[in-house]
């Protein structure tokens, strides 16, 4: 049995007996000599690669994505009997780290400091004696009220880091309850919580239910000093509404690691938005534990346990 591995990152999974691995160009069609493959690992694959896999691999029965999102795979037209697992969890540490970095950069006013640096200005407004909680501005995570919208594995990794820095952290998920010791609100209760939120962190996936979730109504409901951070998907934020809120001073600042579209066009006005940090989808990009996930799911495919993060298909 053959599993095709992408050349976009070094992989060396400990394969179960009977499996052999072949490394292929993830941006090219699959060569005919490997059309007998039964498993495929996807990471940085081109549309041509996925289209070839869907059309040319009649024996394919399993796809392991190393990305948390599988939209491109689902759109490629694989047979309904091909089982697909996502890379959910493989990016929890790196995305949480990036979300924390963006949040701290906004809270500690690094964009303003960089602007002052470019002016060769030693800003008395930013440095020296400062109140801990200045009126109308958030300058510390101590006692900051943070709401993480999309409280999955990344959110549960990020929450204790924020808590250790003094923040009061709550999550938002489809159903209310408690996860890992943190209060989790149901999605229907978000509106009531926005007025008492200092930092809104978006880790939502892209689907029909989350498109434009962070819209003008959400931004208007936040306090004027509130910060918005998105490390989820670009489609979850109404970028025109965000730009207007930043220009009009109706939120304190924002940081986006994802945009819609990507790459963000050079002429897009977001580039010039005040108090905005843009990073080029840099939070993830480095799956942690990919070899172990591949090996586990191949064993599960052969009947030894359950597939981890299998994607439900209609």
Short mmCIF file of C-alpha atoms in Angstrom, two decimals:
data_model
loop_
_atom_site.label_atom_id
_atom_site.label_comp_id
_atom_site.label_asym_id
_atom_site.label_seq_id
_atom_site.Cartn_x
_atom_site.Cartn_y
_atom_site.Cartn_z
CA UNK A 1 0.00 0.00 0.00
CA UNK A 2 1.30 3.41 -0.91
CA UNK A 3 0.98 6.82 0.74
CA UNK A 4 1.96 9.97 -1.15
CA UNK A 5 3.76 12.62 0.91
CA UNK A 6 4.21 16.26 -0.16
CA UNK A 7 7.62 17.78 -0.76
CA UNK A 8 6.55 21.02 0.94
CA UNK A 9 7.91 19.95 4.34
CA UNK A 10 10.19 17.18 5.62
CA UNK A 11 8.11 14.21 6.73
CA UNK A 12 9.21 10.85 8.09
CA UNK A 13 6.24 9.07 9.66
CA UNK A 14 6.68 5.64 11.19
CA UNK A 15 4.46 3.73 8.80
CA UNK A 16 2.52 0.60 9.74
CA UNK A 17 3.61 -2.68 8.17
CA UNK A 18 2.66 -2.94 4.53
CA UNK A 19 2.82 0.78 3.76
CA UNK A 20 5.44 2.55 1.66
CA UNK A 21 5.89 6.32 1.31
CA UNK A 22 6.63 8.27 -1.86
CA UNK A 23 7.48 11.98 -1.80
CA UNK A 24 5.97 13.98 -4.67
CA UNK A 25 5.88 17.53 -5.96
CA UNK A 26 2.79 18.93 -4.23
CA UNK A 27 2.27 21.52 -6.97
CA UNK A 28 2.20 19.18 -9.94
CA UNK A 29 -0.11 16.45 -11.22
CA UNK A 30 0.56 12.99 -9.85
CA UNK A 31 2.75 10.81 -12.11
CA UNK A 32 1.09 7.74 -13.61
CA UNK A 33 3.38 5.30 -11.77
CA UNK A 34 1.83 6.45 -8.47
CA UNK A 35 -1.82 6.25 -9.47
CA UNK A 36 -2.07 3.12 -7.28
CA UNK A 37 -1.74 5.17 -4.08
CA UNK A 38 -4.31 4.54 -1.35
CA UNK A 39 -3.44 7.49 0.90
CA UNK A 40 -2.46 11.10 0.33
CA UNK A 41 -1.01 13.75 2.64
CA UNK A 42 -1.89 17.32 1.65
CA UNK A 43 0.20 20.35 2.61
CA UNK A 44 0.60 23.32 0.30
CA UNK A 45 -0.93 21.43 -2.61
CA UNK A 46 -1.82 23.22 -5.81
CA UNK A 47 -5.24 22.93 -7.43
CA UNK A 48 -3.65 20.89 -10.20
CA UNK A 49 -2.25 18.43 -7.65
CA UNK A 50 -5.61 18.02 -5.91
CA UNK A 51 -7.48 17.75 -9.20
CA UNK A 52 -5.09 15.04 -10.34
CA UNK A 53 -5.51 13.17 -7.07
CA UNK A 54 -9.30 13.30 -7.35
CA UNK A 55 -9.29 12.12 -10.95
CA UNK A 56 -6.28 9.81 -11.19
CA UNK A 57 -6.22 7.83 -7.93
CA UNK A 58 -8.96 5.17 -8.23
CA UNK A 59 -7.70 3.27 -5.18
CA UNK A 60 -7.48 6.32 -2.93
CA UNK A 61 -9.32 5.82 0.37
CA UNK A 62 -7.76 8.30 2.78
CA UNK A 63 -6.51 11.92 2.76
CA UNK A 64 -4.62 13.49 5.64
CA UNK A 65 -4.60 17.27 5.48
CA UNK A 66 -1.94 18.99 7.56
CA UNK A 67 -3.97 22.20 7.50
CA UNK A 68 -6.83 22.84 9.89
CA UNK A 69 -9.07 23.87 7.00
CA UNK A 70 -9.96 21.42 4.23
CA UNK A 71 -11.98 23.69 1.94
CA UNK A 72 -9.66 23.15 -1.02
CA UNK A 73 -9.76 19.38 -0.62
CA UNK A 74 -13.54 19.30 -0.40
CA UNK A 75 -13.79 21.49 -3.50
CA UNK A 76 -11.56 19.16 -5.54
CA UNK A 77 -14.30 16.57 -6.05
CA UNK A 78 -13.03 13.43 -4.31
CA UNK A 79 -15.33 10.42 -4.17
CA UNK A 80 -17.66 10.34 -1.15
CA UNK A 81 -16.04 7.15 0.15
CA UNK A 82 -12.60 8.81 0.48
CA UNK A 83 -12.10 9.55 4.18
CA UNK A 84 -10.58 12.94 5.01
CA UNK A 85 -8.92 14.07 8.23
CA UNK A 86 -7.88 17.62 9.02
CA UNK A 87 -4.71 18.93 10.63
CA UNK A 88 -6.67 20.44 13.50
CA UNK A 89 -4.44 20.62 16.56
CA UNK A 90 -1.18 20.56 14.61
CA UNK A 91 -1.08 24.37 14.63
CA UNK A 92 -2.42 25.09 18.11
CA UNK A 93 0.91 26.10 19.66
CA UNK A 94 2.16 28.26 16.80
CA UNK A 95 -1.15 30.03 16.13
CA UNK A 96 -1.69 30.65 19.85
CA UNK A 97 1.83 32.08 20.04
CA UNK A 98 1.13 34.42 17.13
CA UNK A 99 -2.24 35.49 18.52
CA UNK A 100 -0.56 36.33 21.81
CA UNK A 101 2.16 38.30 20.01
CA UNK A 102 -0.39 40.33 18.05
CA UNK A 103 -2.46 40.99 21.17
CA UNK A 104 0.56 42.14 23.16
CA UNK A 105 1.76 44.31 20.28
CA UNK A 106 -1.55 46.15 20.25
CA UNK A 107 -1.88 46.37 24.02
CA UNK A 108 1.68 47.65 24.45
CA UNK A 109 1.16 50.12 21.57
CA UNK A 110 4.00 48.86 19.41
CA UNK A 111 2.53 50.32 16.18
CA UNK A 112 2.55 53.77 17.79
CA UNK A 113 6.10 53.21 19.04
CA UNK A 114 7.27 52.17 15.58
CA UNK A 115 5.66 55.27 14.08
CA UNK A 116 7.43 57.43 16.67
CA UNK A 117 10.69 55.64 15.90
CA UNK A 118 10.33 56.44 12.21
CA UNK A 119 9.88 60.10 13.19
CA UNK A 120 12.97 59.89 15.45
CA UNK A 121 10.67 60.92 18.28
CA UNK A 122 11.11 59.86 21.94
CA UNK A 123 7.40 59.77 22.71
CA UNK A 124 6.50 61.12 26.14
CA UNK A 125 2.95 59.95 25.49
CA UNK A 126 4.02 56.32 25.20
CA UNK A 127 6.84 56.17 27.73
CA UNK A 128 7.69 57.39 31.19
CA UNK A 129 5.15 57.55 34.00
CA UNK A 130 1.87 55.98 32.89
CA UNK A 131 -1.42 55.08 34.57
CA UNK A 132 -2.07 51.34 34.70
CA UNK A 133 -5.59 51.70 33.30
CA UNK A 134 -5.84 55.01 31.42
CA UNK A 135 -9.28 56.30 30.57
CA UNK A 136 -10.48 55.07 27.19
CA UNK A 137 -7.40 52.99 26.35
CA UNK A 138 -6.17 49.46 26.97
CA UNK A 139 -2.45 49.34 27.77
CA UNK A 140 -2.11 46.13 29.82
CA UNK A 141 -3.57 42.65 29.93
CA UNK A 142 -3.90 42.88 33.70
CA UNK A 143 -7.64 42.57 34.36
CA UNK A 144 -8.37 42.86 30.62
CA UNK A 145 -11.57 41.09 29.57
CA UNK A 146 -10.72 38.82 26.63
CA UNK A 147 -13.29 36.97 24.54
CA UNK A 148 -12.01 34.18 22.29
CA UNK A 149 -14.57 33.52 19.53
CA UNK A 150 -13.92 30.00 18.32
CA UNK A 151 -12.87 28.11 21.43
CA UNK A 152 -11.36 25.00 19.91
CA UNK A 153 -7.89 23.57 20.38
CA UNK A 154 -6.12 26.83 19.50
CA UNK A 155 -8.37 28.82 21.83
CA UNK A 156 -7.81 26.38 24.67
CA UNK A 157 -4.04 26.66 24.12
CA UNK A 158 -4.16 30.47 24.06
CA UNK A 159 -6.52 31.01 27.01
CA UNK A 160 -4.13 29.96 29.82
CA UNK A 161 -1.32 32.07 28.33
CA UNK A 162 -3.55 35.15 28.48
CA UNK A 163 -4.75 34.21 31.94
CA UNK A 164 -1.18 33.94 33.22
CA UNK A 165 -0.66 37.54 32.09
CA UNK A 166 -3.61 38.66 34.20
CA UNK A 167 -6.46 38.62 31.67
CA UNK A 168 -9.99 37.46 32.40
CA UNK A 169 -10.70 35.01 29.60
CA UNK A 170 -13.95 33.60 28.25
CA UNK A 171 -14.60 31.59 25.11
CA UNK A 172 -17.39 31.34 22.55
CA UNK A 173 -18.48 28.06 21.00
CA UNK A 174 -21.63 26.55 19.55
CA UNK A 175 -22.85 25.53 23.01
CA UNK A 176 -22.31 27.06 26.44
CA UNK A 177 -20.46 25.37 29.27
CA UNK A 178 -16.97 25.12 30.69
CA UNK A 179 -13.85 23.93 28.92
CA UNK A 180 -10.49 23.50 30.60
CA UNK A 181 -11.72 25.68 33.47
CA UNK A 182 -12.83 28.59 31.26
CA UNK A 183 -16.39 29.84 30.88
CA UNK A 184 -17.67 29.30 27.36
CA UNK A 185 -20.62 31.24 25.99
CA UNK A 186 -22.98 29.99 23.33
CA UNK A 187 -22.75 31.79 20.01
CA UNK A 188 -26.21 33.25 20.54
CA UNK A 189 -24.96 35.02 23.68
CA UNK A 190 -22.06 36.86 22.04
CA UNK A 191 -23.93 40.11 21.48
CA UNK A 192 -24.63 40.54 25.19
CA UNK A 193 -20.94 40.03 26.05
CA UNK A 194 -19.40 42.45 23.54
CA UNK A 195 -20.01 45.59 25.59
CA UNK A 196 -17.77 44.25 28.34
CA UNK A 197 -15.01 42.93 26.08
CA UNK A 198 -11.60 44.62 25.90
CA UNK A 199 -10.01 42.19 23.43
CA UNK A 200 -11.94 40.12 20.88
CA UNK A 201 -9.85 37.30 19.40
CA UNK A 202 -11.29 35.62 16.30
CA UNK A 203 -10.26 31.99 15.71
CA UNK A 204 -13.33 31.06 13.69
CA UNK A 205 -13.15 28.63 10.77
CA UNK A 206 -14.48 29.55 7.34
CA UNK A 207 -17.98 28.28 6.62
CA UNK A 208 -21.43 29.55 5.74
CA UNK A 209 -22.21 30.27 9.40
CA UNK A 210 -19.09 32.34 10.12
CA UNK A 211 -18.88 34.49 6.96
CA UNK A 212 -18.78 38.12 8.07
CA UNK A 213 -19.35 37.19 11.72
CA UNK A 214 -17.27 40.16 12.87
CA UNK A 215 -19.47 42.75 11.18
CA UNK A 216 -20.44 46.37 11.77
CA UNK A 217 -22.92 45.41 14.49
CA UNK A 218 -20.26 43.48 16.41
CA UNK A 219 -17.72 46.29 16.07
CA UNK A 220 -20.27 48.90 17.16
CA UNK A 221 -21.13 46.85 20.24
CA UNK A 222 -17.50 46.79 21.44
CA UNK A 223 -16.14 49.58 23.67
CA UNK A 224 -14.22 52.27 21.80
CA UNK A 225 -10.95 51.10 23.35
CA UNK A 226 -11.46 47.44 22.36
CA UNK A 227 -8.94 45.53 20.25
CA UNK A 228 -9.76 42.97 17.56
CA UNK A 229 -7.37 40.17 16.59
CA UNK A 230 -8.05 37.67 13.78
CA UNK A 231 -5.99 34.50 13.42
CA UNK A 232 -8.92 32.46 12.10
CA UNK A 233 -10.04 33.03 8.53
CA UNK A 234 -10.25 36.26 6.56
CA UNK A 235 -13.84 35.67 5.49
CA UNK A 236 -15.02 35.89 9.12
CA UNK A 237 -14.39 39.67 9.26
CA UNK A 238 -16.25 42.38 7.34
CA UNK A 239 -13.13 44.27 6.30
CA UNK A 240 -14.99 47.37 5.12
CA UNK A 241 -16.71 47.65 8.49
CA UNK A 242 -13.39 47.12 10.28
CA UNK A 243 -11.68 49.81 8.19
CA UNK A 244 -14.48 52.27 8.96
CA UNK A 245 -14.31 51.49 12.69
CA UNK A 246 -10.55 52.06 12.74
CA UNK A 247 -10.74 55.30 10.74
CA UNK A 248 -13.52 56.67 12.93
CA UNK A 249 -11.87 55.64 16.21
CA UNK A 250 -14.72 53.33 17.18
CA UNK A 251 -12.27 50.59 18.21
CA UNK A 252 -8.84 50.92 19.71
CA UNK A 253 -6.94 48.83 17.17
CA UNK A 254 -6.84 45.58 15.25
CA UNK A 255 -4.43 42.90 14.08
CA UNK A 256 -5.11 40.59 11.14
CA UNK A 257 -3.07 37.56 10.21
CA UNK A 258 -5.66 36.61 7.59
CA UNK A 259 -7.55 38.64 5.01
CA UNK A 260 -10.06 38.19 2.22
CA UNK A 261 -8.69 37.86 -0.39
CA UNK A 262 -5.18 36.57 0.21
CA UNK A 263 -2.72 37.94 -0.64
CA UNK A 264 -4.25 41.32 0.20
CA UNK A 265 -4.07 43.45 -2.99
CA UNK A 266 -1.48 46.24 -2.84
CA UNK A 267 -4.16 48.84 -3.52
CA UNK A 268 -6.45 47.68 -0.69
CA UNK A 269 -7.11 50.55 1.77
CA UNK A 270 -6.54 48.23 4.74
CA UNK A 271 -2.81 48.70 4.25
CA UNK A 272 -3.18 52.32 5.31
CA UNK A 273 -5.64 51.78 8.16
CA UNK A 274 -4.68 53.45 11.46
CA UNK A 275 -3.76 51.28 14.46
CA UNK A 276 -3.76 48.11 12.36
CA UNK A 277 -1.16 45.34 12.28
CA UNK A 278 -1.14 43.07 9.22
CA UNK A 279 0.85 39.83 9.07
CA UNK A 280 0.84 37.61 5.94
CA UNK A 281 -0.96 34.50 7.24
CA UNK A 282 2.11 33.75 9.32
CA UNK A 283 0.56 32.30 12.47
CA UNK A 284 0.61 28.66 11.37
CA UNK A 285 2.52 27.25 8.45
CA UNK A 286 4.52 24.84 10.62
CA UNK A 287 2.57 21.71 11.60
CA UNK A 288 3.77 20.32 14.92
CA UNK A 289 3.39 16.56 15.30
CA UNK A 290 2.56 15.82 11.66
CA UNK A 291 4.52 12.55 11.50
CA UNK A 292 2.74 11.20 14.56
CA UNK A 293 -0.68 12.22 13.23
CA UNK A 294 -0.06 10.55 9.86
CA UNK A 295 1.15 7.32 11.50
CA UNK A 296 -1.78 7.22 13.93
CA UNK A 297 -4.39 7.73 11.24
CA UNK A 298 -2.87 5.12 8.94
CA UNK A 299 -3.07 2.61 11.79
CA UNK A 300 -6.67 3.69 12.40
CA UNK A 301 -7.42 3.29 8.70
CA UNK A 302 -6.24 -0.31 9.01
CA UNK A 303 -8.62 -0.87 11.93
CA UNK A 304 -6.47 0.07 14.91
CA UNK A 305 -8.51 2.79 16.64
CA UNK A 306 -10.38 5.82 15.36
CA UNK A 307 -9.26 8.45 12.87
CA UNK A 308 -8.28 11.72 14.56
CA UNK A 309 -10.21 14.78 13.33
CA UNK A 310 -12.12 13.05 10.57
CA UNK A 311 -14.13 15.51 8.51
CA UNK A 312 -17.84 14.84 8.26
CA UNK A 313 -18.99 14.83 4.65
CA UNK A 314 -22.57 15.30 3.48
#
